[in-house]
């Protein structure tokens, strides 16, 4: 629970903030340990819209988490304790109440004697990736917290950069598709019906393209609201099923992997992310079986996630990861399996995984660039061809009249 309070701190300054605690008594004890004399303290009530939020935890953006990790790593390398580092970092989040409360809560747990991992695991303010917390757990016990935090920062920053590049790359094509569909729908629903009356007064046989366009225009004009409602309903249903139905989401992800070019890009993107985080966890000292399980958890594609989770169970039984992947019904890039087999044979799995991630990230950049190069003229042809067909179909009867 979150409690908000007003009071006076040890230096005599008025303070107004929030504290996380299981009960009111614990909240008061935490304020007392911080030498804060509270004047009022009460449980924070949720806003109306927050009551319907099924996941009230704040999901920290990758860029923000990368920045936080880098700051903490730098302070720790400078000889500052993690407790002091967190208190310094808190001052950078005055405008972000969730992050400030999160850091304040973690600091409170550290003051109580808990280690950094346990503090992160105990807080209920934000959602952190599982691999992030496990990396912290292992690095703390190994005394390499600053190194791992810096590596996590690089990984998260790279992931954020890649996601932004992909979104920026597909922004223009998406815009073109939406605008073209809106233009075609507008012409069929409003422009074509206005011209249809003219053709009706001609009392002559219309060309087939004109009949097709008129039929489409009548259909759109008569069912325009129904079509919009159907599109909205199907879109909402798809989103709900993707979140609530594992079988449906699994089928969609399996279909995506089978798409030409798009499937290859999606698969290599997931394998690159798996390889990078697996190399990081291996370097941090995480046992290889646990590394596979944690790395699988960051994958978005359920088919590949299940593949690696199953492979992890076979590795526990004594099988090599490369053999487990090769024997699976779900087939992935054979070059990936060969590379993993080479790493296992030479005991250089961490270096091999790092190289795989770099190679696949680079390959995907080239393929996306090529895809966009081909997609832009294709979209222009689609827009021009569709609108040109409608205009030509409307002009054909007029041309036939002038010829006759």
Coordinates of N, CA and C in Angstrom, one line a residue, residues 136-288:
X136 N 21.2 -8.5 -11.2 CA 21.6 -7.7 -9.9 C 21.9 -8.7 -8.8
X137 N 21.1 -9.8 -8.7 CA 21.3 -10.8 -7.6 C 22.6 -11.5 -7.7
X138 N 23.0 -11.9 -8.9 CA 24.2 -12.6 -9.1 C 25.4 -11.7 -9.0
X139 N 25.3 -10.5 -9.5 CA 26.4 -9.5 -9.5 C 26.7 -9.0 -8.1
X140 N 25.7 -8.9 -7.3 CA 25.9 -8.5 -5.9 C 26.7 -9.5 -5.1
X141 N 26.4 -10.8 -5.3 CA 27.1 -11.9 -4.6 C 28.5 -12.0 -5.1
X142 N 28.7 -11.6 -6.4 CA 30.0 -11.7 -7.0 C 30.9 -10.5 -6.9
X143 N 30.3 -9.4 -6.4 CA 31.1 -8.2 -6.2 C 31.3 -7.4 -7.5
X144 N 30.5 -7.6 -8.5 CA 30.7 -7.0 -9.8 C 29.4 -6.2 -10.1
X145 N 28.8 -5.6 -9.2 CA 27.5 -4.9 -9.4 C 27.7 -3.7 -10.4
X146 N 28.8 -2.9 -10.2 CA 29.0 -1.8 -11.1 C 29.2 -2.2 -12.6
X147 N 29.9 -3.3 -12.8 CA 30.1 -3.8 -14.2 C 28.8 -4.3 -14.8
X148 N 28.0 -5.0 -14.1 CA 26.8 -5.6 -14.6 C 25.8 -4.5 -14.8
X149 N 25.7 -3.5 -13.9 CA 24.8 -2.4 -14.2 C 25.2 -1.6 -15.4
X150 N 26.5 -1.5 -15.7 CA 26.9 -0.8 -16.9 C 26.5 -1.6 -18.1
X151 N 26.7 -2.9 -18.1 CA 26.3 -3.8 -19.2 C 24.8 -3.7 -19.4
X152 N 24.1 -3.8 -18.4 CA 22.6 -3.7 -18.5 C 22.2 -2.4 -19.1
X153 N 22.9 -1.3 -18.7 CA 22.6 0.0 -19.3 C 22.8 0.0 -20.8
X154 N 23.9 -0.6 -21.2 CA 24.2 -0.6 -22.7 C 23.2 -1.4 -23.4
X155 N 22.8 -2.6 -22.8 CA 21.8 -3.5 -23.5 C 20.5 -2.7 -23.6
X156 N 20.0 -2.2 -22.5 CA 18.7 -1.5 -22.5 C 18.7 -0.3 -23.5
X157 N 19.8 0.4 -23.5 CA 19.9 1.6 -24.4 C 19.9 1.1 -25.9
X158 N 20.6 0.0 -26.2 CA 20.6 -0.5 -27.5 C 19.2 -1.0 -27.9
X159 N 18.5 -1.6 -27.0 CA 17.2 -2.1 -27.3 C 16.2 -0.9 -27.6
X160 N 16.3 0.1 -26.8 CA 15.5 1.3 -27.0 C 15.8 2.0 -28.3
X161 N 17.1 2.0 -28.7 CA 17.5 2.6 -30.0 C 16.9 1.8 -31.1
X162 N 17.0 0.4 -31.1 CA 16.5 -0.4 -32.1 C 15.0 -0.3 -32.3
X163 N 14.3 -0.2 -31.1 CA 12.8 -0.1 -31.2 C 12.4 1.2 -31.8
X164 N 13.2 2.3 -31.5 CA 12.9 3.6 -32.1 C 13.2 3.6 -33.6
X165 N 14.2 3.0 -34.0 CA 14.6 2.9 -35.4 C 13.5 2.2 -36.2
X166 N 13.0 1.1 -35.6 CA 12.0 0.3 -36.3 C 10.7 1.1 -36.4
X167 N 10.3 1.8 -35.3 CA 9.1 2.6 -35.3 C 9.2 3.8 -36.3
X168 N 10.4 4.4 -36.3 CA 10.6 5.5 -37.3 C 10.6 5.0 -38.7
X169 N 11.1 3.8 -38.9 CA 11.2 3.3 -40.3 C 9.8 3.0 -40.8
X170 N 9.0 2.5 -40.0 CA 7.6 2.1 -40.4 C 6.6 3.2 -40.3
X171 N 7.0 4.3 -39.8 CA 6.0 5.5 -39.6 C 5.5 5.9 -41.0
X172 N 6.4 6.2 -41.9 CA 5.9 6.7 -43.2 C 5.1 5.6 -44.0
X173 N 5.5 4.4 -44.1 CA 4.6 3.4 -44.7 C 3.3 3.2 -44.1
X174 N 3.3 3.3 -42.8 CA 2.0 3.1 -42.0 C 1.1 4.3 -42.3
X175 N 1.7 5.5 -42.4 CA 0.9 6.7 -42.7 C 0.3 6.7 -44.1
X176 N 1.1 6.2 -45.0 CA 0.7 6.1 -46.4 C -0.5 5.1 -46.6
X177 N -0.4 4.0 -45.9 CA -1.4 2.9 -45.9 C -2.7 3.5 -45.4
X178 N -2.7 4.1 -44.2 CA -3.9 4.7 -43.6 C -4.5 5.8 -44.4
X179 N -3.7 6.7 -45.0 CA -4.2 7.8 -45.8 C -4.8 7.2 -47.1
X180 N -4.2 6.2 -47.7 CA -4.7 5.7 -49.0 C -6.0 5.0 -48.7
X181 N -6.1 4.2 -47.6 CA -7.4 3.5 -47.3 C -8.5 4.5 -47.0
X182 N -8.2 5.6 -46.3 CA -9.2 6.7 -46.0 C -9.6 7.4 -47.3
X183 N -8.7 7.6 -48.2 CA -9.0 8.3 -49.5 C -9.9 7.4 -50.3
X184 N -9.6 6.1 -50.4 CA -10.4 5.2 -51.2 C -11.8 5.0 -50.6
X185 N -11.8 4.9 -49.3 CA -13.1 4.8 -48.6 C -14.0 6.0 -48.8
X186 N -13.4 7.2 -48.7 CA -14.1 8.4 -48.9 C -14.7 8.5 -50.4
X187 N -13.8 8.2 -51.3 CA -14.3 8.2 -52.7 C -15.4 7.3 -53.0
X188 N -15.3 6.0 -52.4 CA -16.4 5.0 -52.7 C -17.6 5.4 -51.9
X189 N -17.5 6.0 -50.7 CA -18.7 6.2 -49.9 C -19.4 7.5 -50.2
X190 N -18.6 8.5 -50.7 CA -19.3 9.8 -50.9 C -19.2 10.4 -52.3
X191 N -18.0 10.2 -53.0 CA -17.9 10.7 -54.3 C -18.6 9.9 -55.4
X192 N -18.4 8.6 -55.4 CA -19.0 7.7 -56.4 C -20.5 7.8 -56.4
X193 N -21.2 7.7 -55.2 CA -22.6 7.8 -55.2 C -23.2 9.1 -55.9
X194 N -22.4 10.2 -55.8 CA -22.9 11.5 -56.3 C -22.9 11.4 -57.9
X195 N -22.0 10.6 -58.4 CA -21.9 10.5 -59.9 C -22.8 9.4 -60.4
X196 N -23.2 8.5 -59.6 CA -24.0 7.4 -60.1 C -25.4 7.9 -60.7
X197 N -25.9 8.9 -60.1 CA -27.2 9.5 -60.6 C -27.1 9.9 -62.0
X198 N -25.9 10.4 -62.4 CA -25.7 10.9 -63.8 C -25.8 9.7 -64.8
X199 N -25.1 8.6 -64.4 CA -25.1 7.5 -65.2 C -26.5 6.8 -65.4
X200 N -27.3 6.9 -64.3 CA -28.6 6.4 -64.4 C -29.5 7.0 -65.4
X201 N -29.3 8.3 -65.6 CA -30.1 9.1 -66.6 C -29.6 8.9 -68.0
X202 N -28.5 8.2 -68.2 CA -28.0 7.9 -69.6 C -28.7 6.8 -70.3
X203 N -29.2 5.9 -69.5 CA -30.0 4.7 -70.1 C -29.1 4.0 -71.1
X204 N -27.9 3.7 -70.7 CA -27.0 2.9 -71.6 C -26.2 1.9 -70.8
X205 N -25.7 0.9 -71.5 CA -24.9 -0.2 -70.8 C -23.6 0.4 -70.3
X206 N -23.3 0.2 -69.0 CA -22.1 0.8 -68.4 C -21.0 -0.3 -68.6
X207 N -19.7 0.2 -68.7 CA -18.6 -0.7 -68.7 C -18.4 -1.5 -67.4
X208 N -17.8 -2.7 -67.5 CA -17.7 -3.5 -66.3 C -16.9 -2.8 -65.2
X209 N -15.8 -2.1 -65.5 CA -15.1 -1.4 -64.4 C -16.0 -0.4 -63.6
X210 N -16.9 0.3 -64.4 CA -17.8 1.3 -63.8 C -18.8 0.6 -62.9
X211 N -19.3 -0.6 -63.4 CA -20.3 -1.3 -62.6 C -19.6 -1.8 -61.3
X212 N -18.4 -2.2 -61.3 CA -17.7 -2.7 -60.1 C -17.5 -1.6 -59.1
X213 N -17.1 -0.4 -59.6 CA -16.9 0.7 -58.7 C -18.2 1.2 -58.1
X214 N -19.2 1.3 -59.0 CA -20.6 1.7 -58.5 C -21.1 0.7 -57.4
X215 N -20.9 -0.6 -57.6 CA -21.4 -1.6 -56.7 C -20.6 -1.4 -55.3
X216 N -19.3 -1.2 -55.5 CA -18.5 -1.0 -54.3 C -18.9 0.3 -53.5
X217 N -19.2 1.4 -54.3 CA -19.6 2.6 -53.7 C -20.9 2.5 -53.0
X218 N -21.9 1.8 -53.6 CA -23.2 1.5 -53.0 C -23.0 0.8 -51.7
X219 N -22.1 -0.2 -51.7 CA -21.9 -1.1 -50.5 C -21.3 -0.2 -49.4
X220 N -20.3 0.6 -49.7 CA -19.7 1.4 -48.7 C -20.7 2.5 -48.2
X221 N -21.5 3.0 -49.1 CA -22.5 4.1 -48.7 C -23.5 3.5 -47.8
X222 N -24.0 2.3 -48.1 CA -25.1 1.7 -47.3 C -24.6 1.1 -46.0
X223 N -23.3 0.7 -45.9 CA -22.8 0.0 -44.7 C -21.6 0.7 -44.1
X224 N -21.4 2.0 -44.3 CA -20.2 2.7 -43.8 C -20.1 2.6 -42.3
X225 N -21.2 2.9 -41.6 CA -21.1 2.8 -40.1 C -20.9 1.4 -39.6
X226 N -21.5 0.4 -40.3 CA -21.4 -1.0 -39.9 C -19.9 -1.4 -40.1
X227 N -19.3 -1.0 -41.3 CA -17.9 -1.4 -41.5 C -17.0 -0.8 -40.5
X228 N -17.2 0.5 -40.1 CA -16.4 1.1 -39.1 C -16.5 0.3 -37.7
X229 N -17.8 0.0 -37.4 CA -18.0 -0.7 -36.1 C -17.4 -2.1 -36.2
X230 N -17.5 -2.7 -37.3 CA -16.9 -4.1 -37.4 C -15.4 -4.0 -37.3
X231 N -14.8 -3.1 -37.9 CA -13.3 -2.9 -37.9 C -12.9 -2.7 -36.4
X232 N -13.6 -1.8 -35.7 CA -13.3 -1.5 -34.3 C -13.5 -2.7 -33.4
X233 N -14.6 -3.4 -33.7 CA -14.9 -4.6 -32.9 C -13.8 -5.7 -33.1
X234 N -13.5 -5.9 -34.3 CA -12.5 -7.0 -34.6 C -11.1 -6.6 -34.1
X235 N -10.8 -5.3 -34.1 CA -9.5 -4.8 -33.6 C -9.4 -5.0 -32.1
X236 N -10.5 -4.6 -31.4 CA -10.6 -4.8 -30.0 C -10.5 -6.2 -29.6
X237 N -11.3 -7.1 -30.3 CA -11.3 -8.5 -30.0 C -9.9 -9.1 -30.2
X238 N -9.2 -8.7 -31.2 CA -7.9 -9.2 -31.5 C -6.9 -8.8 -30.3
X239 N -7.0 -7.6 -29.9 CA -6.1 -7.1 -28.8 C -6.4 -7.9 -27.5
X240 N -7.7 -8.1 -27.2 CA -8.1 -8.9 -26.0 C -7.7 -10.3 -26.1
X241 N -7.9 -11.0 -27.2 CA -7.5 -12.4 -27.4 C -5.9 -12.5 -27.3
X242 N -5.2 -11.5 -27.8 CA -3.7 -11.6 -27.8 C -3.2 -11.6 -26.3
X243 N -4.0 -10.8 -25.5 CA -3.6 -10.7 -24.1 C -4.1 -11.8 -23.2
X244 N -5.3 -12.3 -23.5 CA -6.0 -13.3 -22.6 C -5.9 -14.7 -23.1
X245 N -5.8 -15.0 -24.4 CA -5.8 -16.3 -24.9 C -4.4 -16.7 -25.3
X246 N -3.7 -17.6 -24.6 CA -2.4 -18.1 -24.9 C -2.4 -18.8 -26.3
X247 N -3.4 -19.6 -26.5 CA -3.4 -20.4 -27.7 C -3.6 -19.5 -28.9
X248 N -4.4 -18.5 -28.8 CA -4.6 -17.6 -30.0 C -3.3 -16.8 -30.2
X249 N -2.7 -16.3 -29.2 CA -1.4 -15.5 -29.3 C -0.3 -16.4 -29.9
X250 N -0.3 -17.6 -29.4 CA 0.7 -18.6 -29.9 C 0.5 -18.8 -31.4
X251 N -0.7 -19.0 -31.9 CA -1.0 -19.2 -33.3 C -0.6 -18.0 -34.1
X252 N -0.9 -16.8 -33.6 CA -0.5 -15.6 -34.4 C 1.0 -15.5 -34.5
X253 N 1.7 -15.7 -33.4 CA 3.2 -15.6 -33.4 C 3.8 -16.7 -34.3
X254 N 3.2 -17.9 -34.4 CA 3.6 -18.9 -35.3 C 3.4 -18.6 -36.7
X255 N 2.3 -17.9 -37.0 CA 2.0 -17.4 -38.4 C 3.0 -16.4 -38.8
X256 N 3.3 -15.5 -37.9 CA 4.2 -14.4 -38.2 C 5.6 -14.9 -38.5
X257 N 6.0 -16.0 -37.9 CA 7.4 -16.6 -38.1 C 7.4 -17.2 -39.5
X258 N 6.3 -17.6 -40.1 CA 6.2 -18.2 -41.4 C 6.1 -17.2 -42.5
X259 N 5.9 -15.9 -42.2 CA 5.8 -14.9 -43.3 C 7.1 -14.8 -44.0
X260 N 7.1 -14.6 -45.3 CA 8.4 -14.4 -46.1 C 9.0 -13.1 -45.6
X261 N 10.2 -13.0 -45.4 CA 11.1 -11.9 -45.0 C 10.7 -11.4 -43.7
X262 N 9.4 -11.0 -43.4 CA 9.0 -10.5 -42.1 C 9.3 -11.6 -41.0
X263 N 9.0 -12.9 -41.3 CA 9.2 -13.9 -40.3 C 10.7 -14.1 -40.0
X264 N 11.5 -13.9 -41.0 CA 13.0 -14.1 -40.8 C 13.5 -12.9 -40.0
X265 N 13.0 -11.7 -40.2 CA 13.4 -10.5 -39.5 C 13.0 -10.7 -38.0
X266 N 11.7 -11.1 -37.8 CA 11.2 -11.3 -36.4 C 12.0 -12.3 -35.7
X267 N 12.3 -13.5 -36.3 CA 13.1 -14.5 -35.7 C 14.5 -14.1 -35.3
X268 N 15.2 -13.4 -36.2 CA 16.5 -13.0 -35.9 C 16.6 -11.9 -34.9
X269 N 15.6 -11.1 -34.9 CA 15.5 -10.1 -33.8 C 15.4 -10.7 -32.4
X270 N 14.5 -11.7 -32.3 CA 14.4 -12.4 -31.1 C 15.6 -13.2 -30.7
X271 N 16.3 -13.8 -31.7 CA 17.5 -14.6 -31.4 C 18.6 -13.7 -31.0
X272 N 18.7 -12.5 -31.6 CA 19.7 -11.5 -31.2 C 19.5 -11.0 -29.8
X273 N 18.3 -10.8 -29.4 CA 18.0 -10.3 -28.0 C 18.3 -11.4 -27.0
X274 N 17.9 -12.7 -27.4 CA 18.2 -13.8 -26.5 C 19.7 -14.0 -26.3
X275 N 20.5 -13.9 -27.4 CA 21.9 -14.0 -27.4 C 22.6 -13.0 -26.5
X276 N 22.2 -11.7 -26.7 CA 22.8 -10.6 -25.9 C 22.6 -10.8 -24.4
X277 N 21.4 -11.0 -24.0 CA 21.1 -11.1 -22.6 C 21.7 -12.4 -22.0
X278 N 21.7 -13.5 -22.8 CA 22.4 -14.7 -22.4 C 23.9 -14.6 -22.1
X279 N 24.5 -13.8 -23.1 CA 25.9 -13.6 -22.9 C 26.2 -12.7 -21.7
X280 N 25.3 -11.7 -21.4 CA 25.4 -10.9 -20.2 C 25.3 -11.7 -18.9
X281 N 24.3 -12.5 -18.9 CA 24.0 -13.3 -17.7 C 25.2 -14.4 -17.5
X282 N 25.7 -14.9 -18.6 CA 26.8 -15.9 -18.5 C 28.0 -15.2 -17.9
X283 N 28.3 -14.0 -18.4 CA 29.4 -13.2 -17.9 C 29.2 -12.8 -16.5
X284 N 28.0 -12.7 -16.0 CA 27.7 -12.3 -14.6 C 27.8 -13.4 -13.7
X285 N 28.0 -14.7 -14.2 CA 28.1 -15.8 -13.4 C 26.9 -16.6 -13.1
X286 N 25.8 -16.3 -13.9 CA 24.5 -17.1 -13.7 C 24.7 -18.4 -14.3
X287 N 24.3 -19.5 -13.6 CA 24.3 -20.9 -14.2 C 23.7 -20.9 -15.6
X288 N 24.2 -21.8 -16.5 CA 23.8 -21.8 -17.9 C 22.3 -22.1 -18.0

